[in-house]
mmCIF file with all atom_site columns, C-alpha atoms in Angstrom:
data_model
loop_
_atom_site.group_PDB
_atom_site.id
_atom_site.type_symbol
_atom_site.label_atom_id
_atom_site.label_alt_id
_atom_site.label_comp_id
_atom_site.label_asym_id
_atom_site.label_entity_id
_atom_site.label_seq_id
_atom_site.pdbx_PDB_ins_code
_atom_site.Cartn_x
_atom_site.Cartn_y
_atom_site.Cartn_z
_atom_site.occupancy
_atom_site.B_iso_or_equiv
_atom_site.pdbx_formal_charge
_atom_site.auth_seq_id
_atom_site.auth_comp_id
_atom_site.auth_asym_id
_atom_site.auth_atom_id
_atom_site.pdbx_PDB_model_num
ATOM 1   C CA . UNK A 1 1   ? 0.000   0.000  0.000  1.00 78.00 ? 1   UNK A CA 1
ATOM 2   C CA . UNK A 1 2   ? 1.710   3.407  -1.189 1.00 80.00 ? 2   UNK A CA 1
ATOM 3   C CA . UNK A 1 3   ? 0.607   5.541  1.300  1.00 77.00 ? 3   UNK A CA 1
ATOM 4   C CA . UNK A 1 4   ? 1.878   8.888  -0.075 1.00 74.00 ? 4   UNK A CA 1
ATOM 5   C CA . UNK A 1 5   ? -0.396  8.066  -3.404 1.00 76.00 ? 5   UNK A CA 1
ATOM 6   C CA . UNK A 1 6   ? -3.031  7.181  -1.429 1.00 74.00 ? 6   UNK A CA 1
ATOM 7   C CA . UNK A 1 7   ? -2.467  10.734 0.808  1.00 74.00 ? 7   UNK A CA 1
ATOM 8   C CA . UNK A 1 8   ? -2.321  13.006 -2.097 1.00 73.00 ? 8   UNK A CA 1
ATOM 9   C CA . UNK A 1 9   ? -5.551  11.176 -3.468 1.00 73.00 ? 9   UNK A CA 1
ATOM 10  C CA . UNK A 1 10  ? -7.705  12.082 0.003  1.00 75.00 ? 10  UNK A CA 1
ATOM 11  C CA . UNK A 1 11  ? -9.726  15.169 -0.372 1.00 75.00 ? 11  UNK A CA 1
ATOM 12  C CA . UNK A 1 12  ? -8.726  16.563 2.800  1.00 79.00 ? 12  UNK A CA 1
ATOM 13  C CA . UNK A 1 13  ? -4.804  16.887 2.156  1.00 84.00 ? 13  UNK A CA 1
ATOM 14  C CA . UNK A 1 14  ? -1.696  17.955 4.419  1.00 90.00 ? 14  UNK A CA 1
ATOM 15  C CA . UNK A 1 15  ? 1.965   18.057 3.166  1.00 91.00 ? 15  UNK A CA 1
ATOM 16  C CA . UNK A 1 16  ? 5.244   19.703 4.356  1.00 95.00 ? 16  UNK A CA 1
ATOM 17  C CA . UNK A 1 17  ? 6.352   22.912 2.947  1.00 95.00 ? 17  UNK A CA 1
ATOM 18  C CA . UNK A 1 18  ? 10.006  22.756 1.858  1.00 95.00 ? 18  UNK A CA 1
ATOM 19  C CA . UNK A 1 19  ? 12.409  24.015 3.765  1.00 96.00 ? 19  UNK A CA 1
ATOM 20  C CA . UNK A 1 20  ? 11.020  24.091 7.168  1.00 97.00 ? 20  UNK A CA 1
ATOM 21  C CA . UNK A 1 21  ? 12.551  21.102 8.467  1.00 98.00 ? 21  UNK A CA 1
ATOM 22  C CA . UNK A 1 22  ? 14.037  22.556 10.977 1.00 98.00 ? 22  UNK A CA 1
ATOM 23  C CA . UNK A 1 23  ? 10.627  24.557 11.788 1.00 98.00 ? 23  UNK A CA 1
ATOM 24  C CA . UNK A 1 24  ? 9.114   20.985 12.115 1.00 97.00 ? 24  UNK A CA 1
ATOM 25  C CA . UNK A 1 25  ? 11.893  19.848 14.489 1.00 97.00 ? 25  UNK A CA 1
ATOM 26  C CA . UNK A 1 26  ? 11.396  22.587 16.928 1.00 97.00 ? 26  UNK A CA 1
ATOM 27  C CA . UNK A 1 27  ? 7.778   22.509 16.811 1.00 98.00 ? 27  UNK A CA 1
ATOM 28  C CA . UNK A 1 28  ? 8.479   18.600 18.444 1.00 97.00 ? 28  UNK A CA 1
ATOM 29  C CA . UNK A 1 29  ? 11.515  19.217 20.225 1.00 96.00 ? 29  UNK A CA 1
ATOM 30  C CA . UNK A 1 30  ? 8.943   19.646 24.006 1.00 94.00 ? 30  UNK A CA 1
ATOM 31  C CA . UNK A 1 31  ? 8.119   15.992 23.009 1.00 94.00 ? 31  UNK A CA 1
ATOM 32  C CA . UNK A 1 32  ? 9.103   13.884 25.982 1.00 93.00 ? 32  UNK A CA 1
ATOM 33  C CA . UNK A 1 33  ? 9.761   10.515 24.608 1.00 90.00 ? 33  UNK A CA 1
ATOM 34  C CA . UNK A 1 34  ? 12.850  10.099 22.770 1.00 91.00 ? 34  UNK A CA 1
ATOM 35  C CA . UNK A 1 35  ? 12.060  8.661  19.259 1.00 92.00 ? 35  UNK A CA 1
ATOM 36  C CA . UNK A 1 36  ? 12.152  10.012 16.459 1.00 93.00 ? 36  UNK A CA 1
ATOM 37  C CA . UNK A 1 37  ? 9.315   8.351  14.834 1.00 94.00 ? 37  UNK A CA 1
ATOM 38  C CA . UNK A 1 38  ? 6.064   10.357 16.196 1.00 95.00 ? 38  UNK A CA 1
ATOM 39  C CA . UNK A 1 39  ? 2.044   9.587  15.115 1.00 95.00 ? 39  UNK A CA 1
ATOM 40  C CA . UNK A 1 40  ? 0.555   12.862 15.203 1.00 96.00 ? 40  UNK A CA 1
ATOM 41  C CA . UNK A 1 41  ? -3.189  13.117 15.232 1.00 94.00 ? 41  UNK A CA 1
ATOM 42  C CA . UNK A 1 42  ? -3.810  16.781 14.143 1.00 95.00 ? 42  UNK A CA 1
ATOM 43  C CA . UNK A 1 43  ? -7.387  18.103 15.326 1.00 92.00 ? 43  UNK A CA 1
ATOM 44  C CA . UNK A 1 44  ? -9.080  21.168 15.032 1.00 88.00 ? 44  UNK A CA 1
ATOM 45  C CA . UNK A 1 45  ? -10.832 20.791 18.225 1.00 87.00 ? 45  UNK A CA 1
ATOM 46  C CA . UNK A 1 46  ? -14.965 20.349 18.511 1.00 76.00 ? 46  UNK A CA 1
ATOM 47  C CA . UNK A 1 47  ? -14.809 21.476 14.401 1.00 78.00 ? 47  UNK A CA 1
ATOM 48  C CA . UNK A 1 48  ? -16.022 18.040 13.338 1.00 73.00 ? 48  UNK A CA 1
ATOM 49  C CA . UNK A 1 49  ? -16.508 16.548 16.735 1.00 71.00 ? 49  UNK A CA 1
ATOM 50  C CA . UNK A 1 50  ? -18.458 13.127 14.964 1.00 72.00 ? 50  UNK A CA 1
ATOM 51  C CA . UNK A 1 51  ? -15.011 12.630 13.423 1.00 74.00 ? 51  UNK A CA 1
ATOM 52  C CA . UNK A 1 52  ? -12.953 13.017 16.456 1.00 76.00 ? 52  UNK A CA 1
ATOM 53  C CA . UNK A 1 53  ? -14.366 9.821  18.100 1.00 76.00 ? 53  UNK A CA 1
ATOM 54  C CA . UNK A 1 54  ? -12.234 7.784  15.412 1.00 80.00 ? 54  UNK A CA 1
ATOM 55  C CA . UNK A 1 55  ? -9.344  8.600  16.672 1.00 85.00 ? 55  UNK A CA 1
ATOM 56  C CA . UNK A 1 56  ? -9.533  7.211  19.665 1.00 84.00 ? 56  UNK A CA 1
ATOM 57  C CA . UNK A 1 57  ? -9.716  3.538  17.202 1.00 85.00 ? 57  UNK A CA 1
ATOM 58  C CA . UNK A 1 58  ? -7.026  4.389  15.305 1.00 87.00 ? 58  UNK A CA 1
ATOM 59  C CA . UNK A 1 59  ? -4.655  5.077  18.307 1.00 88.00 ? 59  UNK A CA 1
ATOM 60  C CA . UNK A 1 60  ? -5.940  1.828  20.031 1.00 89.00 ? 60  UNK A CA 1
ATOM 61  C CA . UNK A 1 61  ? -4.944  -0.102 16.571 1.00 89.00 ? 61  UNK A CA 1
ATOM 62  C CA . UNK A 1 62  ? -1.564  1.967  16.646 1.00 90.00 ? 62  UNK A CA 1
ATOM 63  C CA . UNK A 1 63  ? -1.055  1.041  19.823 1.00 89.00 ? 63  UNK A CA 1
ATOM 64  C CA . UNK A 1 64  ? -1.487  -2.720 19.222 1.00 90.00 ? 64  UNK A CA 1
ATOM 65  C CA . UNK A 1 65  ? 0.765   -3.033 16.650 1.00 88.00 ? 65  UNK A CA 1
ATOM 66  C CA . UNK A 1 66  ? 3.783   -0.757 17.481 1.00 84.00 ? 66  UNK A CA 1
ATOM 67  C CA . UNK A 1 67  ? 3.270   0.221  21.192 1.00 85.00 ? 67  UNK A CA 1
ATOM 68  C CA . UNK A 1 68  ? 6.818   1.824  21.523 1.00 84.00 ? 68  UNK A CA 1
ATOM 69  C CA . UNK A 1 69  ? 6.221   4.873  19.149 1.00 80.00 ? 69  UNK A CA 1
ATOM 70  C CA . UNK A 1 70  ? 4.723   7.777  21.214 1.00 88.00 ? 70  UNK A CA 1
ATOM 71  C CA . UNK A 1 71  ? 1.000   9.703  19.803 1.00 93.00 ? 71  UNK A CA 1
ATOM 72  C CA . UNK A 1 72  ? 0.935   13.270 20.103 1.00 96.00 ? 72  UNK A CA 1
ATOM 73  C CA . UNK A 1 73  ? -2.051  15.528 19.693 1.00 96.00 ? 73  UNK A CA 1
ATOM 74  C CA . UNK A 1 74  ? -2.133  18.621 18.376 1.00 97.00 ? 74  UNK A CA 1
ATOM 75  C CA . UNK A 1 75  ? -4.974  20.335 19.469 1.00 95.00 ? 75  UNK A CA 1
ATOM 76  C CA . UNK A 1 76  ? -5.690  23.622 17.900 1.00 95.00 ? 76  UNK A CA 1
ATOM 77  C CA . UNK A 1 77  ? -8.274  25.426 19.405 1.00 94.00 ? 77  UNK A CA 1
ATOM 78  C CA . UNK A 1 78  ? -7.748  29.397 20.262 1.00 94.00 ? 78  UNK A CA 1
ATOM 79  C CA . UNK A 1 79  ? -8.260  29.060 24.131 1.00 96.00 ? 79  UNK A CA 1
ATOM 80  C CA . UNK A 1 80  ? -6.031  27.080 25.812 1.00 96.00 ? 80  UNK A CA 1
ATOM 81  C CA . UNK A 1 81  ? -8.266  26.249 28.934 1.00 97.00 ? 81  UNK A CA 1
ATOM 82  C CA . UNK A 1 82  ? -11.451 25.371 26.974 1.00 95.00 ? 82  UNK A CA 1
ATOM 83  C CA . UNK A 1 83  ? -8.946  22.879 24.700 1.00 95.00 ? 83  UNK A CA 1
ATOM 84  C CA . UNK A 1 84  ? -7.228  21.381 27.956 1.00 96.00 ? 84  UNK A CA 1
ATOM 85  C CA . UNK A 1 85  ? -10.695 20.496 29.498 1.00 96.00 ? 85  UNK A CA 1
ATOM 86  C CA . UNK A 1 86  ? -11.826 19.311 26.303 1.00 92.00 ? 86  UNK A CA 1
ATOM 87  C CA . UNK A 1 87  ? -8.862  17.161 25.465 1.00 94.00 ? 87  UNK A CA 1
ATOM 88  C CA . UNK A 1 88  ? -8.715  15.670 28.848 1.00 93.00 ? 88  UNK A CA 1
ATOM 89  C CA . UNK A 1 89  ? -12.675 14.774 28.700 1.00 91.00 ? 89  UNK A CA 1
ATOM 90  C CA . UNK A 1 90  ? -12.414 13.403 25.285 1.00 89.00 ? 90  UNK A CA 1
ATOM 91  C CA . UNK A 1 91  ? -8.799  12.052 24.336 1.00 89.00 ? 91  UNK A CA 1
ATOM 92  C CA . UNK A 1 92  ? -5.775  9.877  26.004 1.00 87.00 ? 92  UNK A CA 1
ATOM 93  C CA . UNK A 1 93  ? -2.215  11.130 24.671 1.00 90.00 ? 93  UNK A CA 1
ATOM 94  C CA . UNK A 1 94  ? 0.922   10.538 26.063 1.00 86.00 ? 94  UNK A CA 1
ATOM 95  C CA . UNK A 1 95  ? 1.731   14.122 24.870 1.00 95.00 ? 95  UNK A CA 1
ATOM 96  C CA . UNK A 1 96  ? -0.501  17.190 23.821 1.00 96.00 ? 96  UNK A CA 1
ATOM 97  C CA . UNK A 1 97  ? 0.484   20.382 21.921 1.00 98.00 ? 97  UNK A CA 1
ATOM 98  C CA . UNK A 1 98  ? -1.986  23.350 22.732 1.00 98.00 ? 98  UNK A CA 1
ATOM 99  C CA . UNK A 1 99  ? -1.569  25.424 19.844 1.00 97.00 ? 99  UNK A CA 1
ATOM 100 C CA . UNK A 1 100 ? -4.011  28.067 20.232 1.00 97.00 ? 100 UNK A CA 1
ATOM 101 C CA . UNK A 1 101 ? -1.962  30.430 16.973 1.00 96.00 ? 101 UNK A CA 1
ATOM 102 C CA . UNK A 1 102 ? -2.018  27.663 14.803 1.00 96.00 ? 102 UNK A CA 1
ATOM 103 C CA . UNK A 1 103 ? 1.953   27.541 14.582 1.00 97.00 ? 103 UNK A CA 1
ATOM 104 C CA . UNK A 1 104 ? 1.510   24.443 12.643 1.00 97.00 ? 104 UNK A CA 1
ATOM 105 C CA . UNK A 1 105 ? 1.156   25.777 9.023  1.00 95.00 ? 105 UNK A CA 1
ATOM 106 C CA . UNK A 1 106 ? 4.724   27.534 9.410  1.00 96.00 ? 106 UNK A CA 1
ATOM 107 C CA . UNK A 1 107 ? 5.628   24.204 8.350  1.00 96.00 ? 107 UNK A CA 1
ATOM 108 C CA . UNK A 1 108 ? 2.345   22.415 6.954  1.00 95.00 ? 108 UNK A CA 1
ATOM 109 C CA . UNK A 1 109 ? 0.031   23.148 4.435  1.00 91.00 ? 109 UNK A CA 1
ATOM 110 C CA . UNK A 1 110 ? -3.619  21.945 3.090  1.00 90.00 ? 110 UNK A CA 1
ATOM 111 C CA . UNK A 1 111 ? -5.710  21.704 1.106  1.00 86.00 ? 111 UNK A CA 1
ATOM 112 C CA . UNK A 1 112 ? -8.458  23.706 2.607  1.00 82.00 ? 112 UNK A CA 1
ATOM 113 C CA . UNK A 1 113 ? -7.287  27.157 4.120  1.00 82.00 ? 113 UNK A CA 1
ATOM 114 C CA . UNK A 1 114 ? -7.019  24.849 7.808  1.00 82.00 ? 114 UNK A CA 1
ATOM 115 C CA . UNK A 1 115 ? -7.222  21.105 8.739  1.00 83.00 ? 115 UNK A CA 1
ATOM 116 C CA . UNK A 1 116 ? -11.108 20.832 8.610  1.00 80.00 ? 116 UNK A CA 1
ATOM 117 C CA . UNK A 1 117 ? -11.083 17.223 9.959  1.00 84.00 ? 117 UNK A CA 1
ATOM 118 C CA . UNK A 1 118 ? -8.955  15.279 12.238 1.00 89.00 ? 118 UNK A CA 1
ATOM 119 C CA . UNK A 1 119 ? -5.532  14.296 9.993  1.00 91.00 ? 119 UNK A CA 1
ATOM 120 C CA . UNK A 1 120 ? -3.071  11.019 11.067 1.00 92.00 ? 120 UNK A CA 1
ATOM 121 C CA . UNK A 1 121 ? 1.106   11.958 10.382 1.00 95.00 ? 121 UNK A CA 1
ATOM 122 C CA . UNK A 1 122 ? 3.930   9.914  11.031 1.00 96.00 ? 122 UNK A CA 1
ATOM 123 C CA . UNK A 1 123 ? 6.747   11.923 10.980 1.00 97.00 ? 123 UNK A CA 1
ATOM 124 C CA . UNK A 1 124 ? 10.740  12.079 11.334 1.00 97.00 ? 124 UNK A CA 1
ATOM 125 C CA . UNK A 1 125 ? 12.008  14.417 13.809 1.00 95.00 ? 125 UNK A CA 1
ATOM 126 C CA . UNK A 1 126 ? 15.660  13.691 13.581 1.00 96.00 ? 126 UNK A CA 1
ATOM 127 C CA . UNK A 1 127 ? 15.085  13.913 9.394  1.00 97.00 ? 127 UNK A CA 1
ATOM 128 C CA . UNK A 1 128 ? 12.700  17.269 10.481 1.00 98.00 ? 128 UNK A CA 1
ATOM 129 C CA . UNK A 1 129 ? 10.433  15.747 7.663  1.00 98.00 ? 129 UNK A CA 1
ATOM 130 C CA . UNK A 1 130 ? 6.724   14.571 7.212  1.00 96.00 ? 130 UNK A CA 1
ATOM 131 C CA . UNK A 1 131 ? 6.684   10.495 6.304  1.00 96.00 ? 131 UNK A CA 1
ATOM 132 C CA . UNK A 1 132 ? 3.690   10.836 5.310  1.00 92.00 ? 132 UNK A CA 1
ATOM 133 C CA . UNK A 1 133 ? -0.062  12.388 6.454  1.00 90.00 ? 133 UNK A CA 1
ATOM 134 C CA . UNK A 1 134 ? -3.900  12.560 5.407  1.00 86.00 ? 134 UNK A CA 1
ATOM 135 C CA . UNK A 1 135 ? -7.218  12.175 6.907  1.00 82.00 ? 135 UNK A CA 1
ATOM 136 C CA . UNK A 1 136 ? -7.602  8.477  6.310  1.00 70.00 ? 136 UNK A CA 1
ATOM 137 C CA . UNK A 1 137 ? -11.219 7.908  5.255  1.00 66.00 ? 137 UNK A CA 1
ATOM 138 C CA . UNK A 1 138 ? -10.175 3.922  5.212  1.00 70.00 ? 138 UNK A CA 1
ATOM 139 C CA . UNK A 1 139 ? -8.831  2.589  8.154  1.00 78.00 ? 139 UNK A CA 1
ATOM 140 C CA . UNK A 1 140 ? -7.904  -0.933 8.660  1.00 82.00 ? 140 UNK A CA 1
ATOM 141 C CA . UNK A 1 141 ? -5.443  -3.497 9.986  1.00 84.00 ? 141 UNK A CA 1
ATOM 142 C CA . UNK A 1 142 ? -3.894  -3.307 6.692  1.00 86.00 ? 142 UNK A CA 1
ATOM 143 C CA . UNK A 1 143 ? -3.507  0.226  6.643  1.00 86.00 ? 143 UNK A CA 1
ATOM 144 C CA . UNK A 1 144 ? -1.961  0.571  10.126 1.00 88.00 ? 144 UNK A CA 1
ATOM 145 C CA . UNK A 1 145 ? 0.714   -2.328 9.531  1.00 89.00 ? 145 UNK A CA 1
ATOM 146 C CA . UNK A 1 146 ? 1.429   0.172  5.641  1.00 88.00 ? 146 UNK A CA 1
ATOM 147 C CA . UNK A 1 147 ? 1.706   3.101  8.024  1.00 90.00 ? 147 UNK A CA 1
ATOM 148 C CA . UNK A 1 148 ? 3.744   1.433  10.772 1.00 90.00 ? 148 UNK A CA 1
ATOM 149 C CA . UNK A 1 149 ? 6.301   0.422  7.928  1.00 92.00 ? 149 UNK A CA 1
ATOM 150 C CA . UNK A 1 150 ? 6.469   3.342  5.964  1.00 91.00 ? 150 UNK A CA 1
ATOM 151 C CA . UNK A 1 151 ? 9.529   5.141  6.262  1.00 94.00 ? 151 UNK A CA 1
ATOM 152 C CA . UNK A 1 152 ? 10.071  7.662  2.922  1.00 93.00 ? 152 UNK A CA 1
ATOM 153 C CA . UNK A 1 153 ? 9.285   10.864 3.353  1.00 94.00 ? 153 UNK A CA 1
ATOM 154 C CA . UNK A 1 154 ? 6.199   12.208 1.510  1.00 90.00 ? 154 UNK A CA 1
ATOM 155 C CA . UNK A 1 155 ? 6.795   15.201 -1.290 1.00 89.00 ? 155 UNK A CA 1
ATOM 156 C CA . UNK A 1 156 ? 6.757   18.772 -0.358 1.00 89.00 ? 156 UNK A CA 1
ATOM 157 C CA . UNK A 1 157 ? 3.603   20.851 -0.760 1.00 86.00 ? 157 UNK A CA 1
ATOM 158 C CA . UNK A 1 158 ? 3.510   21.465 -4.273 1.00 81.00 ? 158 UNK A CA 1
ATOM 159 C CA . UNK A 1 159 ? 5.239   18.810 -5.540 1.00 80.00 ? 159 UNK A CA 1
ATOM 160 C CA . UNK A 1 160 ? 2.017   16.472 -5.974 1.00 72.00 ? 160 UNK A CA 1
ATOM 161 C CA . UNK A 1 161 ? -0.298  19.228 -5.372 1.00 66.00 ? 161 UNK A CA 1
ATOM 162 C CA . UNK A 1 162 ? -0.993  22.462 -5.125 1.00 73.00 ? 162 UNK A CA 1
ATOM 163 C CA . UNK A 1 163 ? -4.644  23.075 -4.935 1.00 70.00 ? 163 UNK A CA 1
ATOM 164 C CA . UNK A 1 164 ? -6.436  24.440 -2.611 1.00 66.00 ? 164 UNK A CA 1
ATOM 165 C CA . UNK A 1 165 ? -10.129 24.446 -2.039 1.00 60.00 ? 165 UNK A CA 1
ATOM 166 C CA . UNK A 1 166 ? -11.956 27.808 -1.508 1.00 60.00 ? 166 UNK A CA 1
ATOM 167 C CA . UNK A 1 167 ? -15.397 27.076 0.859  1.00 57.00 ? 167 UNK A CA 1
ATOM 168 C CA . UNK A 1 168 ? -15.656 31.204 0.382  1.00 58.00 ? 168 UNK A CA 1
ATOM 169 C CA . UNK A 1 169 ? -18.766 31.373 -2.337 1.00 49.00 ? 169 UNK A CA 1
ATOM 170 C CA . UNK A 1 170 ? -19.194 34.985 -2.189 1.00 48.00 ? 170 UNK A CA 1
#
Protein backbone atom coordinates (compact mmCIF):
# COMPACT_ATOMS: atom_id res chain seq x y z
CA UNK A 1 0.00 0.00 0.00
CA UNK A 2 1.71 3.41 -1.19
CA UNK A 3 0.61 5.54 1.30
CA UNK A 4 1.88 8.89 -0.07
CA UNK A 5 -0.40 8.07 -3.40
CA UNK A 6 -3.03 7.18 -1.43
CA UNK A 7 -2.47 10.73 0.81
CA UNK A 8 -2.32 13.01 -2.10
CA UNK A 9 -5.55 11.18 -3.47
CA UNK A 10 -7.70 12.08 0.00
CA UNK A 11 -9.73 15.17 -0.37
CA UNK A 12 -8.73 16.56 2.80
CA UNK A 13 -4.80 16.89 2.16
CA UNK A 14 -1.70 17.95 4.42
CA UNK A 15 1.97 18.06 3.17
CA UNK A 16 5.24 19.70 4.36
CA UNK A 17 6.35 22.91 2.95
CA UNK A 18 10.01 22.76 1.86
CA UNK A 19 12.41 24.02 3.77
CA UNK A 20 11.02 24.09 7.17
CA UNK A 21 12.55 21.10 8.47
CA UNK A 22 14.04 22.56 10.98
CA UNK A 23 10.63 24.56 11.79
CA UNK A 24 9.11 20.99 12.11
CA UNK A 25 11.89 19.85 14.49
CA UNK A 26 11.40 22.59 16.93
CA UNK A 27 7.78 22.51 16.81
CA UNK A 28 8.48 18.60 18.44
CA UNK A 29 11.51 19.22 20.22
CA UNK A 30 8.94 19.65 24.01
CA UNK A 31 8.12 15.99 23.01
CA UNK A 32 9.10 13.88 25.98
CA UNK A 33 9.76 10.52 24.61
CA UNK A 34 12.85 10.10 22.77
CA UNK A 35 12.06 8.66 19.26
CA UNK A 36 12.15 10.01 16.46
CA UNK A 37 9.31 8.35 14.83
CA UNK A 38 6.06 10.36 16.20
CA UNK A 39 2.04 9.59 15.11
CA UNK A 40 0.55 12.86 15.20
CA UNK A 41 -3.19 13.12 15.23
CA UNK A 42 -3.81 16.78 14.14
CA UNK A 43 -7.39 18.10 15.33
CA UNK A 44 -9.08 21.17 15.03
CA UNK A 45 -10.83 20.79 18.22
CA UNK A 46 -14.96 20.35 18.51
CA UNK A 47 -14.81 21.48 14.40
CA UNK A 48 -16.02 18.04 13.34
CA UNK A 49 -16.51 16.55 16.73
CA UNK A 50 -18.46 13.13 14.96
CA UNK A 51 -15.01 12.63 13.42
CA UNK A 52 -12.95 13.02 16.46
CA UNK A 53 -14.37 9.82 18.10
CA UNK A 54 -12.23 7.78 15.41
CA UNK A 55 -9.34 8.60 16.67
CA UNK A 56 -9.53 7.21 19.67
CA UNK A 57 -9.72 3.54 17.20
CA UNK A 58 -7.03 4.39 15.31
CA UNK A 59 -4.66 5.08 18.31
CA UNK A 60 -5.94 1.83 20.03
CA UNK A 61 -4.94 -0.10 16.57
CA UNK A 62 -1.56 1.97 16.65
CA UNK A 63 -1.05 1.04 19.82
CA UNK A 64 -1.49 -2.72 19.22
CA UNK A 65 0.77 -3.03 16.65
CA UNK A 66 3.78 -0.76 17.48
CA UNK A 67 3.27 0.22 21.19
CA UNK A 68 6.82 1.82 21.52
CA UNK A 69 6.22 4.87 19.15
CA UNK A 70 4.72 7.78 21.21
CA UNK A 71 1.00 9.70 19.80
CA UNK A 72 0.93 13.27 20.10
CA UNK A 73 -2.05 15.53 19.69
CA UNK A 74 -2.13 18.62 18.38
CA UNK A 75 -4.97 20.33 19.47
CA UNK A 76 -5.69 23.62 17.90
CA UNK A 77 -8.27 25.43 19.40
CA UNK A 78 -7.75 29.40 20.26
CA UNK A 79 -8.26 29.06 24.13
CA UNK A 80 -6.03 27.08 25.81
CA UNK A 81 -8.27 26.25 28.93
CA UNK A 82 -11.45 25.37 26.97
CA UNK A 83 -8.95 22.88 24.70
CA UNK A 84 -7.23 21.38 27.96
CA UNK A 85 -10.69 20.50 29.50
CA UNK A 86 -11.83 19.31 26.30
CA UNK A 87 -8.86 17.16 25.46
CA UNK A 88 -8.72 15.67 28.85
CA UNK A 89 -12.68 14.77 28.70
CA UNK A 90 -12.41 13.40 25.28
CA UNK A 91 -8.80 12.05 24.34
CA UNK A 92 -5.78 9.88 26.00
CA UNK A 93 -2.22 11.13 24.67
CA UNK A 94 0.92 10.54 26.06
CA UNK A 95 1.73 14.12 24.87
CA UNK A 96 -0.50 17.19 23.82
CA UNK A 97 0.48 20.38 21.92
CA UNK A 98 -1.99 23.35 22.73
CA UNK A 99 -1.57 25.42 19.84
CA UNK A 100 -4.01 28.07 20.23
CA UNK A 101 -1.96 30.43 16.97
CA UNK A 102 -2.02 27.66 14.80
CA UNK A 103 1.95 27.54 14.58
CA UNK A 104 1.51 24.44 12.64
CA UNK A 105 1.16 25.78 9.02
CA UNK A 106 4.72 27.53 9.41
CA UNK A 107 5.63 24.20 8.35
CA UNK A 108 2.34 22.42 6.95
CA UNK A 109 0.03 23.15 4.44
CA UNK A 110 -3.62 21.94 3.09
CA UNK A 111 -5.71 21.70 1.11
CA UNK A 112 -8.46 23.71 2.61
CA UNK A 113 -7.29 27.16 4.12
CA UNK A 114 -7.02 24.85 7.81
CA UNK A 115 -7.22 21.11 8.74
CA UNK A 116 -11.11 20.83 8.61
CA UNK A 117 -11.08 17.22 9.96
CA UNK A 118 -8.95 15.28 12.24
CA UNK A 119 -5.53 14.30 9.99
CA UNK A 120 -3.07 11.02 11.07
CA UNK A 121 1.11 11.96 10.38
CA UNK A 122 3.93 9.91 11.03
CA UNK A 123 6.75 11.92 10.98
CA UNK A 124 10.74 12.08 11.33
CA UNK A 125 12.01 14.42 13.81
CA UNK A 126 15.66 13.69 13.58
CA UNK A 127 15.09 13.91 9.39
CA UNK A 128 12.70 17.27 10.48
CA UNK A 129 10.43 15.75 7.66
CA UNK A 130 6.72 14.57 7.21
CA UNK A 131 6.68 10.49 6.30
CA UNK A 132 3.69 10.84 5.31
CA UNK A 133 -0.06 12.39 6.45
CA UNK A 134 -3.90 12.56 5.41
CA UNK A 135 -7.22 12.18 6.91
CA UNK A 136 -7.60 8.48 6.31
CA UNK A 137 -11.22 7.91 5.25
CA UNK A 138 -10.17 3.92 5.21
CA UNK A 139 -8.83 2.59 8.15
CA UNK A 140 -7.90 -0.93 8.66
CA UNK A 141 -5.44 -3.50 9.99
CA UNK A 142 -3.89 -3.31 6.69
CA UNK A 143 -3.51 0.23 6.64
CA UNK A 144 -1.96 0.57 10.13
CA UNK A 145 0.71 -2.33 9.53
CA UNK A 146 1.43 0.17 5.64
CA UNK A 147 1.71 3.10 8.02
CA UNK A 148 3.74 1.43 10.77
CA UNK A 149 6.30 0.42 7.93
CA UNK A 150 6.47 3.34 5.96
CA UNK A 151 9.53 5.14 6.26
CA UNK A 152 10.07 7.66 2.92
CA UNK A 153 9.28 10.86 3.35
CA UNK A 154 6.20 12.21 1.51
CA UNK A 155 6.79 15.20 -1.29
CA UNK A 156 6.76 18.77 -0.36
CA UNK A 157 3.60 20.85 -0.76
CA UNK A 158 3.51 21.46 -4.27
CA UNK A 159 5.24 18.81 -5.54
CA UNK A 160 2.02 16.47 -5.97
CA UNK A 161 -0.30 19.23 -5.37
CA UNK A 162 -0.99 22.46 -5.13
CA UNK A 163 -4.64 23.08 -4.93
CA UNK A 164 -6.44 24.44 -2.61
CA UNK A 165 -10.13 24.45 -2.04
CA UNK A 166 -11.96 27.81 -1.51
CA UNK A 167 -15.40 27.08 0.86
CA UNK A 168 -15.66 31.20 0.38
CA UNK A 169 -18.77 31.37 -2.34
CA UNK A 170 -19.19 34.99 -2.19
Amino acid sequence: MDLNKLASEEFHKVAQIEGSENILRDYFSEISNPNDTLYIFLCQLMFAPRLEGYMTDIQEMLYYKNPNNPMVLIASFQNEDAARRYVENKFFFEEVIYDTDKSFKSFLSFSTEDPRVPLLMKIDRKSGRLLTGGDWTTISPDFINALVNHTEPMPFYGEVWSEKINYDHS
